[in-house]
Every structure is written in structure tokens, then in C-alpha cells.
């Protein structure tokens, strides 16, 4: 298999001076055949000028045969019979469409990716694939679909589905896996992946509301668990302080009533309305 070959073209400014000399000489000798030939040669040589901008390249072909690639920027001159194909070496940014795919658990999610890439091998980009820009788009969509099927959207520890890597929380790990997958797919086109990351991620519309309610319920349960844990600690501390300072003698019945009242006050999500009891616990 052929590889990229750097072509050293002629200095364009020197050849421009030669073309101007031929034109001037041809005009001066226009009355004879030599002048006409000089003008024709100058016009023919004008087709050989190549302007290469910074971070750009020109792939040269001679009747279908690969000659080389000009990567140095400036004005150059090459064989006028060469076919010159422009390929940009600049970093390109690609934001894929939002795709509807199923994650590892089978939940439909909407996902898109942001890819930064550039061409490093002009021979592969020009001849190993039909259209390298379209190749990037198609392979990016395929890589995103594969990535989404490898990881769940989120952890479901309460259902025994605790994953180390998820699409939502493991941003660095998922981006690294996506970048590796894309590099393997795009290397055959001579393309280097500079950065790849998820640009958009959400549940599909048909399950978004249900998953939102589930997340809210999980958050409420976690918050209640924390509140109860703190309330138990506060009740325990209150009983210890009362017993240590001998402020009041509490039997088991009064301790039970006190614990019940404190737990209601501390765990309630609304302001409590205290009732002052001026009698005994039984009246």
C-alpha cells in the first residue's frame, strides 16, 4: 500500500518571472512563429502555479498516478499536467445530530457528540475512502451508537444495578472510550481524533417524565434517610444530656413520649404546632 509522499515543488516566484519573460518576449516577436510559441508556452505554464495556504495541502496526480503532496505553504509551480486536489490540514469541529439509541439497560436515550479532528495522512484521506468528510460523519454516528449500548445512562443501585461507569456521571471515562473508538474507525482515512466528548445526553421523550419522577423519588428517600439519621442522633444526645445533668427524671413511658415528640418535630416537613400539656401524660 502506498503512503503519503512529500513533493518538493519549484519556487513559484522564479517561475512567475520566467512566465513574464516569455510573455514579453512573445509579444516582442509576435510577428514570427517564435513569438506565438513563447506566448503559448507562457499561458501553458500558468496552469502549473499552485498556491498553498497555511495548514492546507495539495495532492498531485499525473493521469491517475499519485505523485506527492505539497504541504509547505506559499506559491509554487508544478507540472501543468498535474491534477491538484486541495485537502485541508486544519482542525475541524463536528457536532453530530442527536441520535435516539438504547443504553446498556435498554432505556431509550438521546445522545450527540462533539468531535475535533484533522487530516494527518493526505494519501489515505484522498484515496482510501470515497469522501473523508462524509466518512467522519457516518463513523461518528456508528461509534456513538456503540458507546451508548456499552454503558447505562445512570446507576440504579436500589435495583441491584450498580455500574462503575455510566453515561451521565463518568464523563472522563466515557469521553476516553469514545475517543479511542473513533480513532480506530477513522485511522484508515488518515484522520487524527483530537477530542471527542458527549455534547448532549438525555432520556428519550417517552420515558423522560417517568425517569424524572423516579429521580425525584430517589432524592426524597435519600433526603428522608439523612433527616431520620440526624434526628435519631439529636434525640440520643438530648436524652444523654438530660440524664447527665439530672434536670428531670424520666421513666420509660416519658422517654418514649419524648422520643416520639422529638422525632415528629425533627422529621416533619412542615412547621409543627406544639400543644402544652398542663396535666399528666394520661390526662
JSON list of N, CA and C in Angstrom, two decimals, residues 30-94:
[
{"chain": "A", "resi": 30, "resn": "UNK", "atom": "N", "xyz": [5.99, 38.84, -31.87]},
{"chain": "A", "resi": 30, "resn": "UNK", "atom": "CA", "xyz": [4.67, 38.34, -32.24]},
{"chain": "A", "resi": 30, "resn": "UNK", "atom": "C", "xyz": [4.54, 38.12, -33.75]},
{"chain": "A", "resi": 31, "resn": "UNK", "atom": "N", "xyz": [5.32, 38.84, -34.54]},
{"chain": "A", "resi": 31, "resn": "UNK", "atom": "CA", "xyz": [5.20, 38.75, -35.98]},
{"chain": "A", "resi": 31, "resn": "UNK", "atom": "C", "xyz": [5.80, 37.45, -36.54]},
{"chain": "A", "resi": 32, "resn": "UNK", "atom": "N", "xyz": [6.56, 36.75, -35.73]},
{"chain": "A", "resi": 32, "resn": "UNK", "atom": "CA", "xyz": [7.17, 35.49, -36.19]},
{"chain": "A", "resi": 32, "resn": "UNK", "atom": "C", "xyz": [6.60, 34.35, -35.35]},
{"chain": "A", "resi": 33, "resn": "UNK", "atom": "N", "xyz": [6.82, 33.12, -35.85]},
{"chain": "A", "resi": 33, "resn": "UNK", "atom": "CA", "xyz": [6.26, 31.96, -35.18]},
{"chain": "A", "resi": 33, "resn": "UNK", "atom": "C", "xyz": [6.84, 31.74, -33.78]},
{"chain": "A", "resi": 34, "resn": "UNK", "atom": "N", "xyz": [8.07, 32.20, -33.59]},
{"chain": "A", "resi": 34, "resn": "UNK", "atom": "CA", "xyz": [8.70, 32.03, -32.28]},
{"chain": "A", "resi": 34, "resn": "UNK", "atom": "C", "xyz": [7.94, 32.80, -31.21]},
{"chain": "A", "resi": 35, "resn": "UNK", "atom": "N", "xyz": [7.46, 33.98, -31.52]},
{"chain": "A", "resi": 35, "resn": "UNK", "atom": "CA", "xyz": [6.71, 34.78, -30.55]},
{"chain": "A", "resi": 35, "resn": "UNK", "atom": "C", "xyz": [5.41, 34.11, -30.16]},
{"chain": "A", "resi": 36, "resn": "UNK", "atom": "N", "xyz": [4.71, 33.56, -31.14]},
{"chain": "A", "resi": 36, "resn": "UNK", "atom": "CA", "xyz": [3.45, 32.86, -30.84]},
{"chain": "A", "resi": 36, "resn": "UNK", "atom": "C", "xyz": [3.71, 31.64, -29.96]},
{"chain": "A", "resi": 37, "resn": "UNK", "atom": "N", "xyz": [4.79, 30.94, -30.25]},
{"chain": "A", "resi": 37, "resn": "UNK", "atom": "CA", "xyz": [5.12, 29.77, -29.43]},
{"chain": "A", "resi": 37, "resn": "UNK", "atom": "C", "xyz": [5.45, 30.17, -28.00]},
{"chain": "A", "resi": 38, "resn": "UNK", "atom": "N", "xyz": [6.17, 31.29, -27.83]},
{"chain": "A", "resi": 38, "resn": "UNK", "atom": "CA", "xyz": [6.54, 31.76, -26.50]},
{"chain": "A", "resi": 38, "resn": "UNK", "atom": "C", "xyz": [5.29, 32.16, -25.69]},
{"chain": "A", "resi": 39, "resn": "UNK", "atom": "N", "xyz": [4.34, 32.81, -26.36]},
{"chain": "A", "resi": 39, "resn": "UNK", "atom": "CA", "xyz": [3.11, 33.19, -25.67]},
{"chain": "A", "resi": 39, "resn": "UNK", "atom": "C", "xyz": [2.31, 31.95, -25.27]},
{"chain": "A", "resi": 40, "resn": "UNK", "atom": "N", "xyz": [2.23, 30.97, -26.19]},
{"chain": "A", "resi": 40, "resn": "UNK", "atom": "CA", "xyz": [1.52, 29.73, -25.88]},
{"chain": "A", "resi": 40, "resn": "UNK", "atom": "C", "xyz": [2.19, 29.00, -24.70]},
{"chain": "A", "resi": 41, "resn": "UNK", "atom": "N", "xyz": [3.55, 28.98, -24.69]},
{"chain": "A", "resi": 41, "resn": "UNK", "atom": "CA", "xyz": [4.27, 28.32, -23.60]},
{"chain": "A", "resi": 41, "resn": "UNK", "atom": "C", "xyz": [4.01, 29.02, -22.27]},
{"chain": "A", "resi": 42, "resn": "UNK", "atom": "N", "xyz": [3.98, 30.36, -22.31]},
{"chain": "A", "resi": 42, "resn": "UNK", "atom": "CA", "xyz": [3.73, 31.12, -21.07]},
{"chain": "A", "resi": 42, "resn": "UNK", "atom": "C", "xyz": [2.33, 30.83, -20.53]},
{"chain": "A", "resi": 43, "resn": "UNK", "atom": "N", "xyz": [1.33, 30.80, -21.42]},
{"chain": "A", "resi": 43, "resn": "UNK", "atom": "CA", "xyz": [-0.03, 30.52, -20.98]},
{"chain": "A", "resi": 43, "resn": "UNK", "atom": "C", "xyz": [-0.16, 29.09, -20.46]},
{"chain": "A", "resi": 44, "resn": "UNK", "atom": "N", "xyz": [0.55, 28.16, -21.09]},
{"chain": "A", "resi": 44, "resn": "UNK", "atom": "CA", "xyz": [0.51, 26.77, -20.64]},
{"chain": "A", "resi": 44, "resn": "UNK", "atom": "C", "xyz": [1.15, 26.63, -19.26]},
{"chain": "A", "resi": 45, "resn": "UNK", "atom": "N", "xyz": [2.25, 27.36, -19.05]},
{"chain": "A", "resi": 45, "resn": "UNK", "atom": "CA", "xyz": [2.94, 27.28, -17.76]},
{"chain": "A", "resi": 45, "resn": "UNK", "atom": "C", "xyz": [2.13, 27.91, -16.63]},
{"chain": "A", "resi": 46, "resn": "UNK", "atom": "N", "xyz": [1.21, 28.82, -16.96]},
{"chain": "A", "resi": 46, "resn": "UNK", "atom": "CA", "xyz": [0.40, 29.45, -15.91]},
{"chain": "A", "resi": 46, "resn": "UNK", "atom": "C", "xyz": [-0.47, 28.43, -15.19]},
{"chain": "A", "resi": 47, "resn": "UNK", "atom": "N", "xyz": [-0.80, 27.33, -15.85]},
{"chain": "A", "resi": 47, "resn": "UNK", "atom": "CA", "xyz": [-1.62, 26.30, -15.22]},
{"chain": "A", "resi": 47, "resn": "UNK", "atom": "C", "xyz": [-0.87, 25.54, -14.14]},
{"chain": "A", "resi": 48, "resn": "UNK", "atom": "N", "xyz": [0.45, 25.72, -14.09]},
{"chain": "A", "resi": 48, "resn": "UNK", "atom": "CA", "xyz": [1.25, 24.98, -13.10]},
{"chain": "A", "resi": 48, "resn": "UNK", "atom": "C", "xyz": [1.40, 25.68, -11.77]},
{"chain": "A", "resi": 49, "resn": "UNK", "atom": "N", "xyz": [0.92, 26.91, -11.64]},
{"chain": "A", "resi": 49, "resn": "UNK", "atom": "CA", "xyz": [1.08, 27.63, -10.38]},
{"chain": "A", "resi": 49, "resn": "UNK", "atom": "C", "xyz": [0.13, 27.05, -9.32]},
{"chain": "A", "resi": 50, "resn": "UNK", "atom": "N", "xyz": [0.68, 26.88, -8.12]},
{"chain": "A", "resi": 50, "resn": "UNK", "atom": "CA", "xyz": [-0.08, 26.31, -7.01]},
{"chain": "A", "resi": 50, "resn": "UNK", "atom": "C", "xyz": [0.09, 27.21, -5.80]},
{"chain": "A", "resi": 51, "resn": "UNK", "atom": "N", "xyz": [-1.01, 27.66, -5.24]},
{"chain": "A", "resi": 51, "resn": "UNK", "atom": "CA", "xyz": [-0.99, 28.47, -4.02]},
{"chain": "A", "resi": 51, "resn": "UNK", "atom": "C", "xyz": [-1.46, 27.61, -2.86]},
{"chain": "A", "resi": 52, "resn": "UNK", "atom": "N", "xyz": [-0.59, 27.42, -1.88]},
{"chain": "A", "resi": 52, "resn": "UNK", "atom": "CA", "xyz": [-0.90, 26.58, -0.71]},
{"chain": "A", "resi": 52, "resn": "UNK", "atom": "C", "xyz": [-0.98, 27.48, 0.51]},
{"chain": "A", "resi": 53, "resn": "UNK", "atom": "N", "xyz": [-2.14, 27.56, 1.11]},
{"chain": "A", "resi": 53, "resn": "UNK", "atom": "CA", "xyz": [-2.35, 28.37, 2.31]},
{"chain": "A", "resi": 53, "resn": "UNK", "atom": "C", "xyz": [-1.84, 27.65, 3.55]},
{"chain": "A", "resi": 54, "resn": "UNK", "atom": "N", "xyz": [-1.59, 28.37, 4.64]},
{"chain": "A", "resi": 54, "resn": "UNK", "atom": "CA", "xyz": [-1.16, 27.71, 5.88]},
{"chain": "A", "resi": 54, "resn": "UNK", "atom": "C", "xyz": [-2.17, 26.64, 6.33]},
{"chain": "A", "resi": 55, "resn": "UNK", "atom": "N", "xyz": [-1.66, 25.52, 6.82]},
{"chain": "A", "resi": 55, "resn": "UNK", "atom": "CA", "xyz": [-2.48, 24.38, 7.25]},
{"chain": "A", "resi": 55, "resn": "UNK", "atom": "C", "xyz": [-3.38, 23.88, 6.13]},
{"chain": "A", "resi": 56, "resn": "UNK", "atom": "N", "xyz": [-2.82, 23.86, 4.94]},
{"chain": "A", "resi": 56, "resn": "UNK", "atom": "CA", "xyz": [-3.52, 23.31, 3.80]},
{"chain": "A", "resi": 56, "resn": "UNK", "atom": "C", "xyz": [-2.53, 22.48, 2.99]},
{"chain": "A", "resi": 57, "resn": "UNK", "atom": "N", "xyz": [-3.03, 21.73, 2.03]},
{"chain": "A", "resi": 57, "resn": "UNK", "atom": "CA", "xyz": [-2.15, 20.89, 1.21]},
{"chain": "A", "resi": 57, "resn": "UNK", "atom": "C", "xyz": [-2.76, 20.69, -0.16]},
{"chain": "A", "resi": 58, "resn": "UNK", "atom": "N", "xyz": [-1.92, 20.25, -1.09]},
{"chain": "A", "resi": 58, "resn": "UNK", "atom": "CA", "xyz": [-2.37, 19.92, -2.44]},
{"chain": "A", "resi": 58, "resn": "UNK", "atom": "C", "xyz": [-1.85, 18.53, -2.80]},
{"chain": "A", "resi": 59, "resn": "UNK", "atom": "N", "xyz": [-2.76, 17.64, -3.14]},
{"chain": "A", "resi": 59, "resn": "UNK", "atom": "CA", "xyz": [-2.40, 16.30, -3.59]},
{"chain": "A", "resi": 59, "resn": "UNK", "atom": "C", "xyz": [-2.27, 16.32, -5.11]},
{"chain": "A", "resi": 60, "resn": "UNK", "atom": "N", "xyz": [-1.12, 15.86, -5.62]},
{"chain": "A", "resi": 60, "resn": "UNK", "atom": "CA", "xyz": [-0.81, 15.94, -7.04]},
{"chain": "A", "resi": 60, "resn": "UNK", "atom": "C", "xyz": [-0.98, 14.58, -7.70]},
{"chain": "A", "resi": 61, "resn": "UNK", "atom": "N", "xyz": [-1.67, 14.58, -8.84]},
{"chain": "A", "resi": 61, "resn": "UNK", "atom": "CA", "xyz": [-1.88, 13.37, -9.63]},
{"chain": "A", "resi": 61, "resn": "UNK", "atom": "C", "xyz": [-1.46, 13.63, -11.07]},
{"chain": "A", "resi": 62, "resn": "UNK", "atom": "N", "xyz": [-0.85, 12.66, -11.68]},
{"chain": "A", "resi": 62, "resn": "UNK", "atom": "CA", "xyz": [-0.47, 12.73, -13.09]},
{"chain": "A", "resi": 62, "resn": "UNK", "atom": "C", "xyz": [-1.14, 11.57, -13.81]},
{"chain": "A", "resi": 63, "resn": "UNK", "atom": "N", "xyz": [-2.24, 11.87, -14.52]},
{"chain": "A", "resi": 63, "resn": "UNK", "atom": "CA", "xyz": [-3.01, 10.87, -15.26]},
{"chain": "A", "resi": 63, "resn": "UNK", "atom": "C", "xyz": [-3.39, 9.68, -14.35]},
{"chain": "A", "resi": 64, "resn": "UNK", "atom": "N", "xyz": [-3.88, 10.02, -13.15]},
{"chain": "A", "resi": 64, "resn": "UNK", "atom": "CA", "xyz": [-4.34, 9.00, -12.22]},
{"chain": "A", "resi": 64, "resn": "UNK", "atom": "C", "xyz": [-3.28, 8.42, -11.33]},
{"chain": "A", "resi": 65, "resn": "UNK", "atom": "N", "xyz": [-2.03, 8.79, -11.50]},
{"chain": "A", "resi": 65, "resn": "UNK", "atom": "CA", "xyz": [-0.93, 8.27, -10.67]},
{"chain": "A", "resi": 65, "resn": "UNK", "atom": "C", "xyz": [-0.58, 9.29, -9.60]},
{"chain": "A", "resi": 66, "resn": "UNK", "atom": "N", "xyz": [-0.49, 8.82, -8.36]},
{"chain": "A", "resi": 66, "resn": "UNK", "atom": "CA", "xyz": [-0.15, 9.70, -7.24]},
{"chain": "A", "resi": 66, "resn": "UNK", "atom": "C", "xyz": [1.31, 10.13, -7.34]},
{"chain": "A", "resi": 67, "resn": "UNK", "atom": "N", "xyz": [1.54, 11.43, -7.33]},
{"chain": "A", "resi": 67, "resn": "UNK", "atom": "CA", "xyz": [2.89, 11.99, -7.44]},
{"chain": "A", "resi": 67, "resn": "UNK", "atom": "C", "xyz": [3.43, 12.39, -6.07]},
{"chain": "A", "resi": 68, "resn": "UNK", "atom": "N", "xyz": [2.62, 13.05, -5.28]},
{"chain": "A", "resi": 68, "resn": "UNK", "atom": "CA", "xyz": [3.05, 13.50, -3.97]},
{"chain": "A", "resi": 68, "resn": "UNK", "atom": "C", "xyz": [2.10, 14.56, -3.43]},
{"chain": "A", "resi": 69, "resn": "UNK", "atom": "N", "xyz": [2.45, 15.09, -2.28]},
{"chain": "A", "resi": 69, "resn": "UNK", "atom": "CA", "xyz": [1.62, 16.10, -1.62]},
{"chain": "A", "resi": 69, "resn": "UNK", "atom": "C", "xyz": [2.48, 17.30, -1.26]},
{"chain": "A", "resi": 70, "resn": "UNK", "atom": "N", "xyz": [1.98, 18.47, -1.58]},
{"chain": "A", "resi": 70, "resn": "UNK", "atom": "CA", "xyz": [2.65, 19.72, -1.17]},
{"chain": "A", "resi": 70, "resn": "UNK", "atom": "C", "xyz": [2.01, 20.19, 0.13]},
{"chain": "A", "resi": 71, "resn": "UNK", "atom": "N", "xyz": [2.80, 20.23, 1.20]},
{"chain": "A", "resi": 71, "resn": "UNK", "atom": "CA", "xyz": [2.30, 20.68, 2.50]},
{"chain": "A", "resi": 71, "resn": "UNK", "atom": "C", "xyz": [2.89, 22.03, 2.91]},
{"chain": "A", "resi": 72, "resn": "UNK", "atom": "N", "xyz": [3.98, 22.43, 2.28]},
{"chain": "A", "resi": 72, "resn": "UNK", "atom": "CA", "xyz": [4.59, 23.71, 2.61]},
{"chain": "A", "resi": 72, "resn": "UNK", "atom": "C", "xyz": [3.76, 24.83, 2.02]},
{"chain": "A", "resi": 73, "resn": "UNK", "atom": "N", "xyz": [3.50, 25.86, 2.82]},
{"chain": "A", "resi": 73, "resn": "UNK", "atom": "CA", "xyz": [2.66, 26.95, 2.35]},
{"chain": "A", "resi": 73, "resn": "UNK", "atom": "C", "xyz": [3.47, 27.97, 1.55]},
{"chain": "A", "resi": 74, "resn": "UNK", "atom": "N", "xyz": [2.80, 28.58, 0.57]},
{"chain": "A", "resi": 74, "resn": "UNK", "atom": "CA", "xyz": [3.45, 29.56, -0.29]},
{"chain": "A", "resi": 74, "resn": "UNK", "atom": "C", "xyz": [3.01, 29.38, -1.74]},
{"chain": "A", "resi": 75, "resn": "UNK", "atom": "N", "xyz": [3.73, 30.07, -2.65]},
{"chain": "A", "resi": 75, "resn": "UNK", "atom": "CA", "xyz": [3.45, 29.98, -4.08]},
{"chain": "A", "resi": 75, "resn": "UNK", "atom": "C", "xyz": [4.46, 29.04, -4.72]},
{"chain": "A", "resi": 76, "resn": "UNK", "atom": "N", "xyz": [3.97, 28.02, -5.40]},
{"chain": "A", "resi": 76, "resn": "UNK", "atom": "CA", "xyz": [4.84, 27.02, -6.02]},
{"chain": "A", "resi": 76, "resn": "UNK", "atom": "C", "xyz": [4.41, 26.81, -7.47]},
{"chain": "A", "resi": 77, "resn": "UNK", "atom": "N", "xyz": [5.28, 26.09, -8.18]},
{"chain": "A", "resi": 77, "resn": "UNK", "atom": "CA", "xyz": [4.98, 25.73, -9.57]},
{"chain": "A", "resi": 77, "resn": "UNK", "atom": "C", "xyz": [5.26, 24.25, -9.74]},
{"chain": "A", "resi": 78, "resn": "UNK", "atom": "N", "xyz": [4.31, 23.56, -10.35]},
{"chain": "A", "resi": 78, "resn": "UNK", "atom": "CA", "xyz": [4.45, 22.14, -10.63]},
{"chain": "A", "resi": 78, "resn": "UNK", "atom": "C", "xyz": [4.05, 21.89, -12.08]},
{"chain": "A", "resi": 79, "resn": "UNK", "atom": "N", "xyz": [4.21, 20.68, -12.51]},
{"chain": "A", "resi": 79, "resn": "UNK", "atom": "CA", "xyz": [3.86, 20.30, -13.87]},
{"chain": "A", "resi": 79, "resn": "UNK", "atom": "C", "xyz": [2.42, 20.72, -14.17]},
{"chain": "A", "resi": 80, "resn": "UNK", "atom": "N", "xyz": [2.19, 21.48, -15.23]},
{"chain": "A", "resi": 80, "resn": "UNK", "atom": "CA", "xyz": [0.82, 21.91, -15.55]},
{"chain": "A", "resi": 80, "resn": "UNK", "atom": "C", "xyz": [-0.13, 20.76, -15.81]},
{"chain": "A", "resi": 81, "resn": "UNK", "atom": "N", "xyz": [0.38, 19.58, -16.11]},
{"chain": "A", "resi": 81, "resn": "UNK", "atom": "CA", "xyz": [-0.47, 18.43, -16.36]},
{"chain": "A", "resi": 81, "resn": "UNK", "atom": "C", "xyz": [-0.94, 17.76, -15.07]},
{"chain": "A", "resi": 82, "resn": "UNK", "atom": "N", "xyz": [-0.38, 18.17, -13.94]},
{"chain": "A", "resi": 82, "resn": "UNK", "atom": "CA", "xyz": [-0.79, 17.58, -12.68]},
{"chain": "A", "resi": 82, "resn": "UNK", "atom": "C", "xyz": [-2.22, 17.99, -12.34]},
{"chain": "A", "resi": 83, "resn": "UNK", "atom": "N", "xyz": [-2.96, 17.04, -11.79]},
{"chain": "A", "resi": 83, "resn": "UNK", "atom": "CA", "xyz": [-4.26, 17.35, -11.19]},
{"chain": "A", "resi": 83, "resn": "UNK", "atom": "C", "xyz": [-4.03, 17.66, -9.72]},
{"chain": "A", "resi": 84, "resn": "UNK", "atom": "N", "xyz": [-4.52, 18.78, -9.28]},
{"chain": "A", "resi": 84, "resn": "UNK", "atom": "CA", "xyz": [-4.22, 19.27, -7.93]},
{"chain": "A", "resi": 84, "resn": "UNK", "atom": "C", "xyz": [-5.49, 19.26, -7.09]},
{"chain": "A", "resi": 85, "resn": "UNK", "atom": "N", "xyz": [-5.50, 18.43, -6.05]},
{"chain": "A", "resi": 85, "resn": "UNK", "atom": "CA", "xyz": [-6.65, 18.29, -5.16]},
{"chain": "A", "resi": 85, "resn": "UNK", "atom": "C", "xyz": [-6.34, 18.91, -3.81]},
{"chain": "A", "resi": 86, "resn": "UNK", "atom": "N", "xyz": [-7.19, 19.82, -3.38]},
{"chain": "A", "resi": 86, "resn": "UNK", "atom": "CA", "xyz": [-6.98, 20.53, -2.12]},
{"chain": "A", "resi": 86, "resn": "UNK", "atom": "C", "xyz": [-7.52, 19.71, -0.95]},
{"chain": "A", "resi": 87, "resn": "UNK", "atom": "N", "xyz": [-6.70, 19.55, 0.10]},
{"chain": "A", "resi": 87, "resn": "UNK", "atom": "CA", "xyz": [-7.12, 18.89, 1.34]},
{"chain": "A", "resi": 87, "resn": "UNK", "atom": "C", "xyz": [-6.67, 19.75, 2.51]},
{"chain": "A", "resi": 88, "resn": "UNK", "atom": "N", "xyz": [-7.60, 20.14, 3.34]},
{"chain": "A", "resi": 88, "resn": "UNK", "atom": "CA", "xyz": [-7.28, 20.99, 4.49]},
{"chain": "A", "resi": 88, "resn": "UNK", "atom": "C", "xyz": [-6.65, 20.17, 5.61]},
{"chain": "A", "resi": 89, "resn": "UNK", "atom": "N", "xyz": [-5.64, 20.75, 6.24]},
{"chain": "A", "resi": 89, "resn": "UNK", "atom": "CA", "xyz": [-4.99, 20.12, 7.40]},
{"chain": "A", "resi": 89, "resn": "UNK", "atom": "C", "xyz": [-5.39, 20.79, 8.70]},
{"chain": "A", "resi": 90, "resn": "UNK", "atom": "N", "xyz": [-6.35, 21.67, 8.65]},
{"chain": "A", "resi": 90, "resn": "UNK", "atom": "CA", "xyz": [-6.79, 22.39, 9.84]},
{"chain": "A", "resi": 90, "resn": "UNK", "atom": "C", "xyz": [-7.68, 21.51, 10.71]},
{"chain": "A", "resi": 91, "resn": "UNK", "atom": "N", "xyz": [-7.74, 21.85, 11.97]},
{"chain": "A", "resi": 91, "resn": "UNK", "atom": "CA", "xyz": [-8.63, 21.13, 12.89]},
{"chain": "A", "resi": 91, "resn": "UNK", "atom": "C", "xyz": [-10.07, 21.49, 12.57]},
{"chain": "A", "resi": 92, "resn": "UNK", "atom": "N", "xyz": [-10.90, 20.48, 12.44]},
{"chain": "A", "resi": 92, "resn": "UNK", "atom": "CA", "xyz": [-12.31, 20.67, 12.11]},
{"chain": "A", "resi": 92, "resn": "UNK", "atom": "C", "xyz": [-13.18, 20.24, 13.28]},
{"chain": "A", "resi": 93, "resn": "UNK", "atom": "N", "xyz": [-14.28, 20.94, 13.45]},
{"chain": "A", "resi": 93, "resn": "UNK", "atom": "CA", "xyz": [-15.20, 20.66, 14.55]},
{"chain": "A", "resi": 93, "resn": "UNK", "atom": "C", "xyz": [-16.50, 20.09, 13.97]},
{"chain": "A", "resi": 94, "resn": "UNK", "atom": "N", "xyz": [-16.96, 18.99, 14.55]},
{"chain": "A", "resi": 94, "resn": "UNK", "atom": "CA", "xyz": [-18.16, 18.33, 14.05]},
{"chain": "A", "resi": 94, "resn": "UNK", "atom": "C", "xyz": [-19.09, 18.04, 15.22]}
]
